[in-house]
Amino acid sequence: QLQASGGGSVQAGDSLRLSCAASTRTYSNNAVGWFRQAPGKKREFVGGITGSGRSTRYADSVKGRFTISRDSAENTVHLQMTSLKPEDTAVYYCAVANYDAVYNGSRAYAYWGPGTLVTVSS
């Protein structure tokens, strides 16, 4: 099972770190992706990291502001968000991919955890 945590309410310009913890090591060799869904909008890809942690990929909207890292010992993936903007407000989800590759389409991800809400006020 996956569990995303770390959401909250912050001001524009603040930073926040989300974590995605897996209860087993079944997914340790697969890529993990982060997605978000704002009210009234479709779920969108934020970024992802491969199983080894050596490769990451980001959506253009967050590139340079968000960083994904992987702690293999803790079986946890982190999403460090800086310079947050009101348009980053959304429910954030982590998901494990079917493969060890980061895809920006949600269909590539078989296992999803409950989301965590991030609210950024101006």
Tab-separated table of N, CA and C in Angstrom:
chain	number	residue	atom	x	y	z
A	1	GLN	N	0.839	-1.184	0.000
A	1	GLN	CA	0.000	0.000	0.000
A	1	GLN	C	0.880	1.243	0.000
A	2	LEU	N	0.324	2.298	-0.573
A	2	LEU	CA	1.025	3.564	-0.627
A	2	LEU	C	0.307	4.591	0.225
A	3	GLN	N	1.054	5.483	0.803
A	3	GLN	CA	0.458	6.536	1.603
A	3	GLN	C	1.230	7.829	1.390
A	4	ALA	N	0.545	8.819	0.832
A	4	ALA	CA	1.140	10.139	0.671
A	4	ALA	C	0.829	10.975	1.900
A	5	SER	N	1.799	11.762	2.324
A	5	SER	CA	1.607	12.601	3.495
A	5	SER	C	2.385	13.895	3.331
A	6	GLY	N	2.130	14.838	4.210
A	6	GLY	CA	2.882	16.076	4.213
A	6	GLY	C	2.142	17.276	3.682
A	7	GLY	N	0.921	17.082	3.216
A	7	GLY	CA	0.166	18.207	2.694
A	7	GLY	C	-0.211	19.196	3.785
A	8	GLY	N	-0.654	20.358	3.364
A	8	GLY	CA	-1.064	21.378	4.306
A	8	GLY	C	-1.367	22.682	3.606
A	9	SER	N	-1.575	23.715	4.407
A	9	SER	CA	-1.870	25.046	3.880
A	9	SER	C	-0.664	25.950	4.085
A	10	VAL	N	-0.210	26.563	3.011
A	10	VAL	CA	0.962	27.435	3.069
A	10	VAL	C	0.692	28.710	2.276
A	11	GLN	N	1.614	29.644	2.415
A	11	GLN	CA	1.531	30.894	1.661
A	11	GLN	C	2.354	30.763	0.377
A	12	ALA	N	2.001	31.575	-0.596
A	12	ALA	CA	2.773	31.609	-1.842
A	12	ALA	C	4.233	31.914	-1.527
A	13	GLY	N	5.118	31.183	-2.174
A	13	GLY	CA	6.541	31.350	-1.936
A	13	GLY	C	7.114	30.388	-0.911
A	14	ASP	N	6.252	29.751	-0.157
A	14	ASP	CA	6.694	28.791	0.855
A	14	ASP	C	7.107	27.476	0.228
A	15	SER	N	7.647	26.612	1.082
A	15	SER	CA	8.055	25.278	0.650
A	15	SER	C	7.290	24.235	1.446
A	16	LEU	N	7.208	23.048	0.870
A	16	LEU	CA	6.518	21.937	1.510
A	16	LEU	C	7.132	20.654	0.977
A	17	ARG	N	7.226	19.645	1.821
A	17	ARG	CA	7.737	18.356	1.368
A	17	ARG	C	6.693	17.279	1.580
A	18	LEU	N	6.360	16.618	0.497
A	18	LEU	CA	5.445	15.487	0.561
A	18	LEU	C	6.250	14.199	0.577
A	19	SER	N	5.683	13.186	1.210
A	19	SER	CA	6.324	11.885	1.257
A	19	SER	C	5.355	10.812	0.798
A	20	CYS	N	5.909	9.813	0.161
A	20	CYS	CA	5.114	8.676	-0.302
A	20	CYS	C	5.777	7.426	0.243
A	21	ALA	N	5.116	6.781	1.172
A	21	ALA	CA	5.684	5.601	1.818
A	21	ALA	C	4.969	4.351	1.336
A	22	ALA	N	5.753	3.330	1.045
A	22	ALA	CA	5.197	2.042	0.640
A	22	ALA	C	5.309	1.065	1.798
A	23	SER	N	4.279	0.267	1.968
A	23	SER	CA	4.271	-0.645	3.108
A	23	SER	C	5.116	-1.887	2.867
A	24	THR	N	5.410	-2.158	1.595
A	24	THR	CA	6.244	-3.305	1.282
A	24	THR	C	7.316	-2.891	0.287
A	25	ARG	N	8.270	-3.773	0.076
A	25	ARG	CA	9.327	-3.488	-0.892
A	25	ARG	C	9.019	-4.059	-2.265
A	26	THR	N	7.759	-4.443	-2.451
A	26	THR	CA	7.367	-5.012	-3.731
A	26	THR	C	7.626	-4.038	-4.871
A	27	TYR	N	7.502	-2.751	-4.583
A	27	TYR	CA	7.604	-1.744	-5.622
A	27	TYR	C	8.969	-1.070	-5.680
A	28	SER	N	9.911	-1.583	-4.953
A	28	SER	CA	11.169	-0.866	-4.806
A	28	SER	C	11.941	-0.736	-6.109
A	29	ASN	N	11.672	-1.580	-7.094
A	29	ASN	CA	12.387	-1.506	-8.358
A	29	ASN	C	11.615	-0.774	-9.442
A	30	ASN	N	10.444	-0.282	-9.109
A	30	ASN	CA	9.615	0.407	-10.087
A	30	ASN	C	9.698	1.924	-9.921
A	31	ALA	N	9.403	2.598	-10.996
A	31	ALA	CA	9.339	4.058	-10.933
A	31	ALA	C	8.129	4.485	-10.088
A	32	VAL	N	8.265	5.620	-9.481
A	32	VAL	CA	7.179	6.225	-8.710
A	32	VAL	C	6.887	7.603	-9.278
A	33	GLY	N	5.628	7.859	-9.478
A	33	GLY	CA	5.235	9.160	-10.028
A	33	GLY	C	4.383	9.944	-9.052
A	34	TRP	N	4.410	11.247	-9.231
A	34	TRP	CA	3.522	12.140	-8.488
A	34	TRP	C	2.570	12.807	-9.480
A	35	PHE	N	1.327	12.853	-9.101
A	35	PHE	CA	0.286	13.503	-9.891
A	35	PHE	C	-0.468	14.462	-8.978
A	36	ARG	N	-1.213	15.352	-9.564
A	36	ARG	CA	-2.051	16.239	-8.763
A	36	ARG	C	-3.352	16.527	-9.505
A	37	GLN	N	-4.359	16.839	-8.719
A	37	GLN	CA	-5.656	17.174	-9.298
A	37	GLN	C	-6.228	18.369	-8.558
A	38	ALA	N	-6.367	19.454	-9.290
A	38	ALA	CA	-6.964	20.663	-8.734
A	38	ALA	C	-8.478	20.592	-8.886
A	39	PRO	N	-9.206	21.324	-8.070
A	39	PRO	CA	-10.673	21.303	-8.163
A	39	PRO	C	-11.161	21.640	-9.565
A	40	GLY	N	-11.994	20.777	-10.104
A	40	GLY	CA	-12.558	21.017	-11.418
A	40	GLY	C	-11.642	20.750	-12.586
A	41	LYS	N	-10.470	20.208	-12.301
A	41	LYS	CA	-9.512	19.949	-13.385
A	41	LYS	C	-9.155	18.471	-13.440
A	42	LYS	N	-8.536	18.078	-14.546
A	42	LYS	CA	-8.105	16.704	-14.700
A	42	LYS	C	-6.825	16.463	-13.897
A	43	ARG	N	-6.614	15.213	-13.562
A	43	ARG	CA	-5.380	14.846	-12.887
A	43	ARG	C	-4.211	15.055	-13.843
A	44	GLU	N	-3.130	15.634	-13.343
A	44	GLU	CA	-1.985	15.900	-14.200
A	44	GLU	C	-0.705	15.376	-13.568
A	45	PHE	N	0.226	15.047	-14.437
A	45	PHE	CA	1.535	14.539	-14.041
A	45	PHE	C	2.355	15.679	-13.460
A	46	VAL	N	3.015	15.398	-12.336
A	46	VAL	CA	3.905	16.377	-11.720
A	46	VAL	C	5.364	15.991	-11.956
A	47	GLY	N	5.677	14.750	-11.698
A	47	GLY	CA	7.044	14.284	-11.887
A	47	GLY	C	7.165	12.849	-11.428
A	48	GLY	N	8.348	12.283	-11.626
A	48	GLY	CA	8.558	10.917	-11.207
A	48	GLY	C	10.029	10.583	-11.103
A	49	ILE	N	10.293	9.413	-10.538
A	49	ILE	CA	11.663	8.981	-10.318
A	49	ILE	C	11.751	7.483	-10.567
A	50	THR	N	12.864	7.044	-11.143
A	50	THR	CA	13.031	5.622	-11.415
A	50	THR	C	13.345	4.854	-10.144
A	51	GLY	N	13.327	3.527	-10.265
A	51	GLY	CA	13.574	2.682	-9.116
A	51	GLY	C	14.939	2.900	-8.490
A	52	SER	N	15.917	3.141	-9.334
A	52	SER	CA	17.268	3.367	-8.824
A	52	SER	C	17.428	4.746	-8.218
A	53	GLY	N	16.521	5.646	-8.582
A	53	GLY	CA	16.627	7.028	-8.111
A	53	GLY	C	17.547	7.882	-8.947
A	54	ARG	N	18.118	7.291	-9.994
A	54	ARG	CA	19.102	8.035	-10.785
A	54	ARG	C	18.478	8.925	-11.853
A	55	SER	N	17.227	8.690	-12.166
A	55	SER	CA	16.602	9.467	-13.230
A	55	SER	C	15.280	10.035	-12.758
A	56	THR	N	15.066	11.313	-13.057
A	56	THR	CA	13.818	11.978	-12.717
A	56	THR	C	13.263	12.700	-13.936
A	57	ARG	N	12.002	13.011	-13.861
A	57	ARG	CA	11.339	13.723	-14.949
A	57	ARG	C	10.285	14.612	-14.315
A	58	TYR	N	10.119	15.821	-14.850
A	58	TYR	CA	9.175	16.781	-14.276
A	58	TYR	C	8.301	17.415	-15.341
A	59	ALA	N	7.124	17.809	-14.928
A	59	ALA	CA	6.274	18.608	-15.792
A	59	ALA	C	6.883	20.001	-15.910
A	60	ASP	N	6.676	20.640	-17.035
A	60	ASP	CA	7.238	21.976	-17.251
A	60	ASP	C	6.765	22.967	-16.192
A	61	SER	N	5.554	22.775	-15.709
A	61	SER	CA	4.979	23.729	-14.758
A	61	SER	C	5.680	23.729	-13.401
A	62	VAL	N	6.421	22.665	-13.101
A	62	VAL	CA	7.080	22.572	-11.796
A	62	VAL	C	8.597	22.473	-11.915
A	63	LYS	N	9.085	22.370	-13.114
A	63	LYS	CA	10.520	22.202	-13.313
A	63	LYS	C	11.279	23.373	-12.702
A	64	GLY	N	12.309	23.056	-11.938
A	64	GLY	CA	13.098	24.090	-11.272
A	64	GLY	C	12.572	24.461	-9.902
A	65	ARG	N	11.356	24.054	-9.589
A	65	ARG	CA	10.772	24.357	-8.270
A	65	ARG	C	10.567	23.104	-7.431
A	66	PHE	N	10.277	21.993	-8.091
A	66	PHE	CA	10.007	20.749	-7.388
A	66	PHE	C	11.159	19.766	-7.621
A	67	THR	N	11.454	18.987	-6.593
A	67	THR	CA	12.504	17.979	-6.686
A	67	THR	C	12.013	16.679	-6.080
A	68	ILE	N	12.206	15.600	-6.810
A	68	ILE	CA	11.803	14.277	-6.326
A	68	ILE	C	13.054	13.491	-5.959
A	69	SER	N	13.001	12.848	-4.809
A	69	SER	CA	14.125	12.022	-4.376
A	69	SER	C	13.587	10.718	-3.805
A	70	ARG	N	14.495	9.773	-3.667
A	70	ARG	CA	14.076	8.447	-3.226
A	70	ARG	C	14.983	7.981	-2.100
A	71	ASP	N	14.389	7.523	-1.021
A	71	ASP	CA	15.121	6.965	0.113
A	71	ASP	C	14.841	5.465	0.127
A	72	SER	N	15.757	4.710	-0.461
A	72	SER	CA	15.528	3.268	-0.588
A	72	SER	C	15.482	2.576	0.771
A	73	ALA	N	16.284	3.046	1.697
A	73	ALA	CA	16.311	2.423	3.018
A	73	ALA	C	14.958	2.547	3.716
A	74	GLU	N	14.302	3.687	3.497
A	74	GLU	CA	13.007	3.913	4.124
A	74	GLU	C	11.843	3.550	3.203
A	75	ASN	N	12.191	3.129	1.975
A	75	ASN	CA	11.143	2.792	0.993
A	75	ASN	C	10.171	3.957	0.819
A	76	THR	N	10.735	5.130	0.696
A	76	THR	CA	9.938	6.352	0.635
A	76	THR	C	10.425	7.238	-0.504
A	77	VAL	N	9.494	7.889	-1.150
A	77	VAL	CA	9.809	8.865	-2.187
A	77	VAL	C	9.310	10.233	-1.708
A	78	HIS	N	10.147	11.245	-1.873
A	78	HIS	CA	9.794	12.587	-1.424
A	78	HIS	C	9.577	13.524	-2.603
A	79	LEU	N	8.676	14.457	-2.416
A	79	LEU	CA	8.449	15.530	-3.385
A	79	LEU	C	8.683	16.840	-2.638
A	80	GLN	N	9.838	17.446	-2.894
A	80	GLN	CA	10.172	18.722	-2.276
A	80	GLN	C	9.659	19.832	-3.170
A	81	MET	N	8.783	20.651	-2.632
A	81	MET	CA	8.167	21.721	-3.406
A	81	MET	C	8.617	23.075	-2.841
A	82	THR	N	9.166	23.904	-3.690
A	82	THR	CA	9.599	25.236	-3.281
A	82	THR	C	8.925	26.284	-4.153
A	83	SER	N	9.000	27.535	-3.716
A	83	SER	CA	8.405	28.648	-4.459
A	83	SER	C	6.976	28.326	-4.870
A	84	LEU	N	6.218	27.837	-3.930
A	84	LEU	CA	4.849	27.410	-4.239
A	84	LEU	C	3.987	28.581	-4.700
A	85	LYS	N	3.090	28.255	-5.614
A	85	LYS	CA	2.182	29.249	-6.187
A	85	LYS	C	0.741	28.822	-5.919
A	86	PRO	N	-0.190	29.746	-5.925
A	86	PRO	CA	-1.600	29.363	-5.727
A	86	PRO	C	-2.063	28.305	-6.725
A	87	GLU	N	-1.522	28.324	-7.931
A	87	GLU	CA	-1.927	27.340	-8.930
A	87	GLU	C	-1.380	25.943	-8.649
A	88	ASP	N	-0.548	25.804	-7.618
A	88	ASP	CA	-0.095	24.479	-7.194
A	88	ASP	C	-1.105	23.820	-6.258
A	89	THR	N	-2.128	24.552	-5.884
A	89	THR	CA	-3.154	24.003	-5.007
A	89	THR	C	-3.836	22.810	-5.672
A	90	ALA	N	-3.827	21.679	-4.989
A	90	ALA	CA	-4.387	20.452	-5.541
A	90	ALA	C	-4.271	19.331	-4.510
A	91	VAL	N	-4.915	18.241	-4.817
A	91	VAL	CA	-4.667	16.992	-4.093
A	91	VAL	C	-3.543	16.285	-4.826
A	92	TYR	N	-2.515	15.933	-4.099
A	92	TYR	CA	-1.336	15.289	-4.676
A	92	TYR	C	-1.371	13.792	-4.389
A	93	TYR	N	-1.091	13.008	-5.428
A	93	TYR	CA	-1.096	11.558	-5.335
A	93	TYR	C	0.265	11.001	-5.742
A	94	CYS	N	0.645	9.916	-5.091
A	94	CYS	CA	1.806	9.170	-5.583
A	94	CYS	C	1.312	7.829	-6.118
A	95	ALA	N	2.070	7.314	-7.057
A	95	ALA	CA	1.666	6.071	-7.702
A	95	ALA	C	2.899	5.306	-8.154
A	96	VAL	N	2.794	3.994	-8.130
A	96	VAL	CA	3.887	3.135	-8.581
A	96	VAL	C	3.612	2.689	-10.006
A	97	ALA	N	4.619	2.827	-10.853
A	97	ALA	CA	4.466	2.480	-12.260
A	97	ALA	C	4.546	0.973	-12.479
A	98	ASN	N	4.054	0.566	-13.619
A	98	ASN	CA	4.142	-0.838	-14.006
A	98	ASN	C	5.566	-1.215	-14.406
A	99	TYR	N	6.361	-0.213	-14.692
A	99	TYR	CA	7.721	-0.447	-15.178
A	99	TYR	C	8.692	0.459	-14.433
A	100	ASP	N	9.948	0.247	-14.678
A	100	ASP	CA	10.949	1.127	-14.105
A	100	ASP	C	11.265	2.238	-15.103
A	101	ALA	N	10.255	3.018	-15.389
A	101	ALA	CA	10.403	4.156	-16.295
A	101	ALA	C	9.342	5.176	-15.907
A	102	VAL	N	9.683	6.439	-16.043
A	102	VAL	CA	8.758	7.500	-15.646
A	102	VAL	C	7.941	7.936	-16.856
A	103	TYR	N	6.669	7.677	-16.817
A	103	TYR	CA	5.742	8.097	-17.855
A	103	TYR	C	4.851	9.204	-17.309
A	104	ASN	N	4.393	10.079	-18.196
A	104	ASN	CA	3.534	11.161	-17.722
A	104	ASN	C	2.055	10.836	-17.833
A	105	GLY	N	1.731	9.638	-18.276
A	105	GLY	CA	0.339	9.226	-18.356
A	105	GLY	C	-0.051	8.359	-17.181
A	106	SER	N	-1.214	8.602	-16.628
A	106	SER	CA	-1.639	7.877	-15.439
A	106	SER	C	-1.868	6.395	-15.694
A	107	ARG	N	-2.085	6.010	-16.937
A	107	ARG	CA	-2.330	4.605	-17.236
A	107	ARG	C	-1.104	3.732	-16.998
A	108	ALA	N	0.052	4.352	-16.941
A	108	ALA	CA	1.283	3.596	-16.718
A	108	ALA	C	1.477	3.223	-15.256
A	109	TYR	N	0.579	3.670	-14.415
A	109	TYR	CA	0.725	3.486	-12.980
A	109	TYR	C	-0.399	2.586	-12.464
A	110	ALA	N	-0.002	1.492	-11.828
A	110	ALA	CA	-0.980	0.497	-11.402
A	110	ALA	C	-1.439	0.689	-9.959
A	111	TYR	N	-0.586	1.252	-9.143
A	111	TYR	CA	-0.894	1.335	-7.720
A	111	TYR	C	-0.898	2.794	-7.277
A	112	TRP	N	-1.995	3.172	-6.673
A	112	TRP	CA	-2.180	4.556	-6.243
A	112	TRP	C	-2.478	4.614	-4.747
A	113	GLY	N	-1.973	5.640	-4.123
A	113	GLY	CA	-2.299	5.864	-2.730
A	113	GLY	C	-3.315	6.974	-2.601
A	114	PRO	N	-3.899	7.136	-1.431
A	114	PRO	CA	-4.797	8.261	-1.182
A	114	PRO	C	-4.016	9.560	-1.311
A	115	GLY	N	-4.651	10.586	-1.752
A	115	GLY	CA	-3.970	11.855	-1.955
A	115	GLY	C	-3.819	12.655	-0.673
A	116	THR	N	-3.009	13.689	-0.776
A	116	THR	CA	-2.829	14.626	0.323
A	116	THR	C	-3.027	16.033	-0.231
A	117	LEU	N	-3.777	16.844	0.489
A	117	LEU	CA	-4.169	18.150	-0.020
A	117	LEU	C	-3.111	19.206	0.264
A	118	VAL	N	-2.778	19.946	-0.777
A	118	VAL	CA	-1.871	21.092	-0.652
A	118	VAL	C	-2.645	22.340	-1.057
A	119	THR	N	-2.685	23.310	-0.177
A	119	THR	CA	-3.385	24.565	-0.450
A	119	THR	C	-2.390	25.714	-0.337
A	120	VAL	N	-2.264	26.482	-1.405
A	120	VAL	CA	-1.339	27.608	-1.417
A	120	VAL	C	-2.151	28.888	-1.578
A	121	SER	N	-2.051	29.752	-0.612
A	121	SER	CA	-2.806	31.000	-0.662
A	121	SER	C	-1.878	32.153	-1.037
A	122	SER	N	-2.457	33.140	-1.689
A	122	SER	CA	-1.662	34.285	-2.165
A	122	SER	C	-1.520	35.351	-1.101
